[in-house]
């Protein structure tokens, strides 16, 4: 395999847990977000490819970085994002942070504790929201609440896919410290059903993720761009619902997922709530500096 593009699985934005530049986002902001998504999706598919050796994966990720930084034009997704960044005066920093995370996926298969997982999320998740904020010209004062939400979304994905990640890639994002405290063996993640101990462990991590979502409560309400504010509000609401499911369901034997009908209902509920109460008149949590 001589290019990252050839490692693509065909998974797209419609397959993601959470909206990616939905119709709520203004038309002028959608192309730079989708260029970023295509670059990240390509890198993610490389890191998770079941047939590539680690050295091959790292080589393809290096090619993506070379294209992003203008060293060559070998990778179409990197060339496109590079052009978009130049046109909009945006930095490659967030994309480079994500490449760091994907290299970590290739070389690191276990996380000792919650702090180690948060460090990973600082490269794998938080830069995504920061980039979207940059595209919209939002203040960096929003980064802390963005980071809380993005880390929560990442951990939700980890909990949903904990069995598949272990079986397919021998990769475990569930902190080993939490597993030991709950009396969980690594091999438990490969079973068809979660043991009572593993269910307690995962439920505890879902509750901890819920606290991240609490920290992110002010986020949507402090975004100046009204359409982005709605998008973030929908994403936050979906995340809250998924965390509640993860506190009680077995992700090894059950699909922990929000269906399209329920997701659409969530979007309508957020829209109606904003229309009825107003964005600035009913702000949960603190107001952030601008």
Short mmCIF file of C-alpha atoms in Angstrom, two decimals:
data_model
loop_
_atom_site.label_atom_id
_atom_site.label_comp_id
_atom_site.label_asym_id
_atom_site.label_seq_id
_atom_site.Cartn_x
_atom_site.Cartn_y
_atom_site.Cartn_z
CA UNK A 1 0.00 0.00 0.00
CA UNK A 2 1.75 3.13 -1.23
CA UNK A 3 -0.67 5.84 -0.13
CA UNK A 4 -2.86 6.68 2.83
CA UNK A 5 -5.76 7.20 0.45
CA UNK A 6 -5.68 3.50 -0.49
CA UNK A 7 -6.22 2.60 3.19
CA UNK A 8 -9.61 4.30 3.32
CA UNK A 9 -12.41 2.00 4.45
CA UNK A 10 -15.26 3.92 2.87
CA UNK A 11 -16.52 5.16 6.24
CA UNK A 12 -17.79 8.72 6.00
CA UNK A 13 -19.30 11.50 8.05
CA UNK A 14 -22.75 9.89 8.02
CA UNK A 15 -21.30 6.88 9.85
CA UNK A 16 -20.07 8.91 12.82
CA UNK A 17 -21.71 8.96 16.24
CA UNK A 18 -22.15 12.72 16.19
CA UNK A 19 -22.99 15.27 13.47
CA UNK A 20 -20.16 16.43 11.24
CA UNK A 21 -20.87 19.84 9.67
CA UNK A 22 -24.61 19.16 9.50
CA UNK A 23 -27.07 21.50 7.78
CA UNK A 24 -27.03 23.59 10.95
CA UNK A 25 -23.56 24.82 10.02
CA UNK A 26 -23.42 27.80 7.65
CA UNK A 27 -22.62 26.84 4.06
CA UNK A 28 -19.41 28.90 3.97
CA UNK A 29 -17.97 26.98 6.94
CA UNK A 30 -18.80 23.49 5.75
CA UNK A 31 -16.02 23.03 3.12
CA UNK A 32 -13.08 23.73 5.49
CA UNK A 33 -14.63 21.46 8.13
CA UNK A 34 -15.16 18.64 5.64
CA UNK A 35 -11.62 19.00 4.27
CA UNK A 36 -10.36 18.60 7.83
CA UNK A 37 -12.68 15.64 8.39
CA UNK A 38 -11.49 13.88 5.21
CA UNK A 39 -7.85 14.31 6.26
CA UNK A 40 -8.54 13.01 9.77
CA UNK A 41 -10.71 10.15 8.50
CA UNK A 42 -7.90 9.07 6.17
CA UNK A 43 -5.34 9.12 8.99
CA UNK A 44 -7.72 7.24 11.29
CA UNK A 45 -8.27 4.52 8.70
CA UNK A 46 -4.49 4.14 8.35
CA UNK A 47 -3.98 3.80 12.11
CA UNK A 48 -6.79 1.23 12.41
CA UNK A 49 -6.00 -0.77 9.28
CA UNK A 50 -6.01 -4.47 10.25
CA UNK A 51 -3.51 -5.62 7.61
CA UNK A 52 -0.80 -2.98 7.78
CA UNK A 53 2.29 -3.43 9.94
CA UNK A 54 3.05 -0.64 12.43
CA UNK A 55 6.01 0.59 10.37
CA UNK A 56 3.80 0.84 7.28
CA UNK A 57 1.16 2.79 9.19
CA UNK A 58 3.72 5.23 10.53
CA UNK A 59 5.15 5.69 7.05
CA UNK A 60 1.73 6.56 5.62
CA UNK A 61 1.04 8.98 8.47
CA UNK A 62 4.37 10.63 7.70
CA UNK A 63 3.23 10.98 4.09
CA UNK A 64 0.06 12.73 5.24
CA UNK A 65 2.14 15.14 7.31
CA UNK A 66 4.45 15.80 4.36
CA UNK A 67 1.47 16.67 2.18
CA UNK A 68 -0.03 18.87 4.86
CA UNK A 69 3.21 20.83 5.24
CA UNK A 70 3.81 21.15 1.49
CA UNK A 71 6.75 18.77 1.21
CA UNK A 72 4.99 16.86 -1.59
CA UNK A 73 1.58 16.40 -3.21
CA UNK A 74 1.31 12.62 -2.85
CA UNK A 75 -1.76 12.51 -0.58
CA UNK A 76 -4.92 14.18 -1.98
CA UNK A 77 -6.58 14.69 1.42
CA UNK A 78 -3.46 16.42 2.75
CA UNK A 79 -3.10 18.63 -0.34
CA UNK A 80 -6.76 19.66 -0.11
CA UNK A 81 -6.54 20.53 3.58
CA UNK A 82 -3.27 22.42 3.03
CA UNK A 83 -4.99 24.54 0.39
CA UNK A 84 -8.01 25.17 2.62
CA UNK A 85 -5.81 26.22 5.53
CA UNK A 86 -3.94 28.66 3.30
CA UNK A 87 -7.16 30.11 1.86
CA UNK A 88 -8.65 30.69 5.33
CA UNK A 89 -5.49 31.73 7.13
CA UNK A 90 -5.67 28.74 9.47
CA UNK A 91 -2.82 26.90 11.16
CA UNK A 92 -1.99 23.21 10.57
CA UNK A 93 -1.50 22.84 14.34
CA UNK A 94 -4.73 20.95 15.02
CA UNK A 95 -4.20 18.51 12.15
CA UNK A 96 -0.64 17.89 13.31
CA UNK A 97 -1.89 17.19 16.83
CA UNK A 98 -4.26 14.60 15.44
CA UNK A 99 -1.47 12.94 13.49
CA UNK A 100 0.39 12.69 16.80
CA UNK A 101 -2.64 10.88 18.24
CA UNK A 102 -2.81 8.45 15.33
CA UNK A 103 0.88 7.65 15.71
CA UNK A 104 0.13 6.96 19.36
CA UNK A 105 -2.64 4.57 18.28
CA UNK A 106 -0.06 2.64 16.29
CA UNK A 107 2.55 2.46 19.04
CA UNK A 108 0.58 2.45 22.32
CA UNK A 109 -2.06 -0.16 23.09
CA UNK A 110 -2.78 0.45 26.81
CA UNK A 111 -3.49 3.41 29.11
CA UNK A 112 -2.63 3.16 32.77
CA UNK A 113 -5.07 5.67 34.26
CA UNK A 114 -7.58 8.44 33.59
CA UNK A 115 -4.86 11.09 33.36
CA UNK A 116 -3.07 9.13 30.63
CA UNK A 117 -6.36 8.85 28.74
CA UNK A 118 -6.94 12.61 29.07
CA UNK A 119 -3.46 13.24 27.71
CA UNK A 120 -4.33 11.11 24.71
CA UNK A 121 -7.62 12.99 24.24
CA UNK A 122 -5.70 16.27 24.23
CA UNK A 123 -4.31 15.16 20.86
CA UNK A 124 -7.03 12.83 19.56
CA UNK A 125 -10.20 14.79 20.31
CA UNK A 126 -9.76 18.31 21.61
CA UNK A 127 -8.07 19.64 18.42
CA UNK A 128 -11.16 18.73 16.38
CA UNK A 129 -13.40 21.15 18.25
CA UNK A 130 -10.66 23.77 18.42
CA UNK A 131 -10.34 23.66 14.64
CA UNK A 132 -14.09 24.13 14.18
CA UNK A 133 -13.97 27.09 16.55
CA UNK A 134 -11.08 28.57 14.58
CA UNK A 135 -13.01 28.18 11.32
CA UNK A 136 -15.85 30.19 12.88
CA UNK A 137 -13.52 32.83 14.32
CA UNK A 138 -14.53 32.00 17.90
CA UNK A 139 -12.51 32.93 20.97
CA UNK A 140 -9.87 30.64 22.45
CA UNK A 141 -11.57 31.32 25.79
CA UNK A 142 -13.94 28.55 24.70
CA UNK A 143 -11.18 25.96 24.47
CA UNK A 144 -11.54 24.59 28.04
CA UNK A 145 -15.26 23.81 27.62
CA UNK A 146 -14.62 22.55 24.09
CA UNK A 147 -11.93 20.26 25.46
CA UNK A 148 -14.29 18.83 28.08
CA UNK A 149 -16.94 18.05 25.47
CA UNK A 150 -14.50 16.61 22.92
CA UNK A 151 -12.84 14.40 25.54
CA UNK A 152 -16.27 13.14 26.58
CA UNK A 153 -17.17 12.30 22.97
CA UNK A 154 -13.90 10.41 22.57
CA UNK A 155 -14.42 8.36 25.72
CA UNK A 156 -17.99 7.58 24.72
CA UNK A 157 -16.61 6.11 21.49
CA UNK A 158 -14.02 4.16 23.46
CA UNK A 159 -16.64 2.66 25.76
CA UNK A 160 -18.97 1.80 22.89
CA UNK A 161 -16.20 0.05 20.97
CA UNK A 162 -14.16 -1.41 23.84
CA UNK A 163 -14.77 -5.02 22.79
CA UNK A 164 -14.16 -4.44 19.10
CA UNK A 165 -10.99 -2.42 19.73
CA UNK A 166 -9.57 -5.23 21.85
CA UNK A 167 -10.53 -8.06 19.52
CA UNK A 168 -9.52 -6.36 16.26
CA UNK A 169 -6.52 -4.28 17.30
CA UNK A 170 -5.50 -5.49 20.80
CA UNK A 171 -6.05 -1.85 21.78
CA UNK A 172 -7.53 -0.93 25.17
CA UNK A 173 -8.60 2.58 26.08
CA UNK A 174 -10.27 1.50 29.32
CA UNK A 175 -7.71 2.59 31.95
CA UNK A 176 -5.90 -0.41 33.40
CA UNK A 177 -6.08 1.10 36.88
CA UNK A 178 -9.89 1.13 36.70
CA UNK A 179 -9.92 -2.44 35.43
CA UNK A 180 -7.71 -3.65 38.27
CA UNK A 181 -9.80 -1.80 40.87
CA UNK A 182 -12.95 -3.47 39.55
CA UNK A 183 -11.33 -6.93 39.39
CA UNK A 184 -11.49 -7.02 35.58
CA UNK A 185 -9.10 -9.08 33.45
CA UNK A 186 -7.99 -7.81 30.04
CA UNK A 187 -9.40 -10.96 28.47
CA UNK A 188 -12.87 -10.00 29.74
CA UNK A 189 -13.05 -7.47 26.89
CA UNK A 190 -12.94 -10.32 24.37
CA UNK A 191 -16.04 -12.07 25.68
CA UNK A 192 -19.50 -11.99 24.13
CA UNK A 193 -21.02 -10.48 27.27
CA UNK A 194 -19.52 -8.18 29.87
CA UNK A 195 -18.97 -9.67 33.30
CA UNK A 196 -20.61 -7.92 36.27
CA UNK A 197 -17.19 -6.54 37.21
CA UNK A 198 -16.62 -5.13 33.73
CA UNK A 199 -20.11 -3.62 33.70
CA UNK A 200 -19.33 -1.83 36.97
CA UNK A 201 -16.04 -0.60 35.56
CA UNK A 202 -17.61 0.74 32.36
CA UNK A 203 -20.52 2.29 34.23
CA UNK A 204 -18.06 4.09 36.52
CA UNK A 205 -16.19 5.46 33.51
CA UNK A 206 -19.49 6.58 31.97
CA UNK A 207 -20.29 8.44 35.19
CA UNK A 208 -16.88 10.09 35.07
CA UNK A 209 -17.55 11.07 31.47
CA UNK A 210 -20.86 12.54 32.59
CA UNK A 211 -18.91 14.95 34.78
CA UNK A 212 -16.95 16.08 31.72
CA UNK A 213 -20.26 16.83 30.03
CA UNK A 214 -21.29 18.84 33.09
CA UNK A 215 -18.09 20.86 32.70
CA UNK A 216 -19.02 21.43 29.05
CA UNK A 217 -22.51 22.76 29.85
CA UNK A 218 -21.64 26.43 29.18
CA UNK A 219 -20.05 25.67 25.81
CA UNK A 220 -22.93 25.94 23.34
CA UNK A 221 -24.47 28.89 25.15
CA UNK A 222 -21.31 30.99 24.84
CA UNK A 223 -20.63 30.47 21.13
CA UNK A 224 -21.26 33.67 19.18
CA UNK A 225 -22.16 31.95 15.90
CA UNK A 226 -25.80 30.94 16.35
CA UNK A 227 -25.71 28.01 13.98
CA UNK A 228 -22.57 26.52 15.50
CA UNK A 229 -24.11 27.04 18.93
CA UNK A 230 -27.08 24.91 17.86
CA UNK A 231 -24.82 22.20 16.42
CA UNK A 232 -22.80 21.99 19.64
CA UNK A 233 -26.02 21.96 21.66
CA UNK A 234 -27.28 18.97 19.67
CA UNK A 235 -23.96 17.13 20.04
CA UNK A 236 -23.92 17.76 23.79
CA UNK A 237 -27.49 16.48 24.14
CA UNK A 238 -26.72 13.32 22.17
CA UNK A 239 -23.64 12.73 24.31
CA UNK A 240 -25.69 13.03 27.51
CA UNK A 241 -28.12 10.42 26.20
CA UNK A 242 -25.34 8.04 25.20
CA UNK A 243 -23.68 8.31 28.60
CA UNK A 244 -26.95 7.35 30.24
CA UNK A 245 -27.16 4.28 28.00
CA UNK A 246 -23.56 3.35 28.77
CA UNK A 247 -24.24 3.47 32.50
CA UNK A 248 -26.74 0.65 32.13
CA UNK A 249 -26.04 -1.31 28.94
CA UNK A 250 -23.48 -3.93 27.96
CA UNK A 251 -21.46 -2.67 24.96
CA UNK A 252 -20.06 -6.17 24.38
CA UNK A 253 -23.47 -7.64 23.62
CA UNK A 254 -25.67 -4.60 22.91
CA UNK A 255 -25.44 -1.81 20.39
CA UNK A 256 -25.18 1.39 22.39
CA UNK A 257 -26.33 3.82 19.74
CA UNK A 258 -28.71 6.71 19.10
CA UNK A 259 -30.88 5.95 16.08
CA UNK A 260 -31.57 8.48 13.33
CA UNK A 261 -35.13 9.13 14.50
CA UNK A 262 -34.03 9.84 18.05
CA UNK A 263 -31.14 11.99 16.84
CA UNK A 264 -33.53 14.01 14.68
CA UNK A 265 -35.86 14.40 17.64
CA UNK A 266 -32.94 15.68 19.70
CA UNK A 267 -32.11 18.25 17.02
CA UNK A 268 -35.71 19.46 16.93
CA UNK A 269 -35.83 19.67 20.74
CA UNK A 270 -32.70 21.82 20.81
CA UNK A 271 -34.06 24.08 18.07
CA UNK A 272 -37.40 24.49 19.82
CA UNK A 273 -35.72 25.14 23.16
CA UNK A 274 -33.55 27.89 21.69
CA UNK A 275 -36.51 29.46 19.89
CA UNK A 276 -38.67 29.40 23.00
CA UNK A 277 -36.19 30.55 25.61
CA UNK A 278 -33.52 32.35 23.61
CA UNK A 279 -29.82 31.61 23.62
CA UNK A 280 -28.70 34.37 25.94
CA UNK A 281 -31.68 34.49 28.30
CA UNK A 282 -31.37 31.00 29.72
CA UNK A 283 -27.72 30.14 30.14
CA UNK A 284 -26.93 27.09 32.27
CA UNK A 285 -23.60 27.41 34.01
CA UNK A 286 -21.24 30.31 34.00
CA UNK A 287 -20.74 32.89 31.26
CA UNK A 288 -17.30 32.67 29.76
CA UNK A 289 -14.99 35.58 28.99
CA UNK A 290 -14.97 36.81 25.37
#
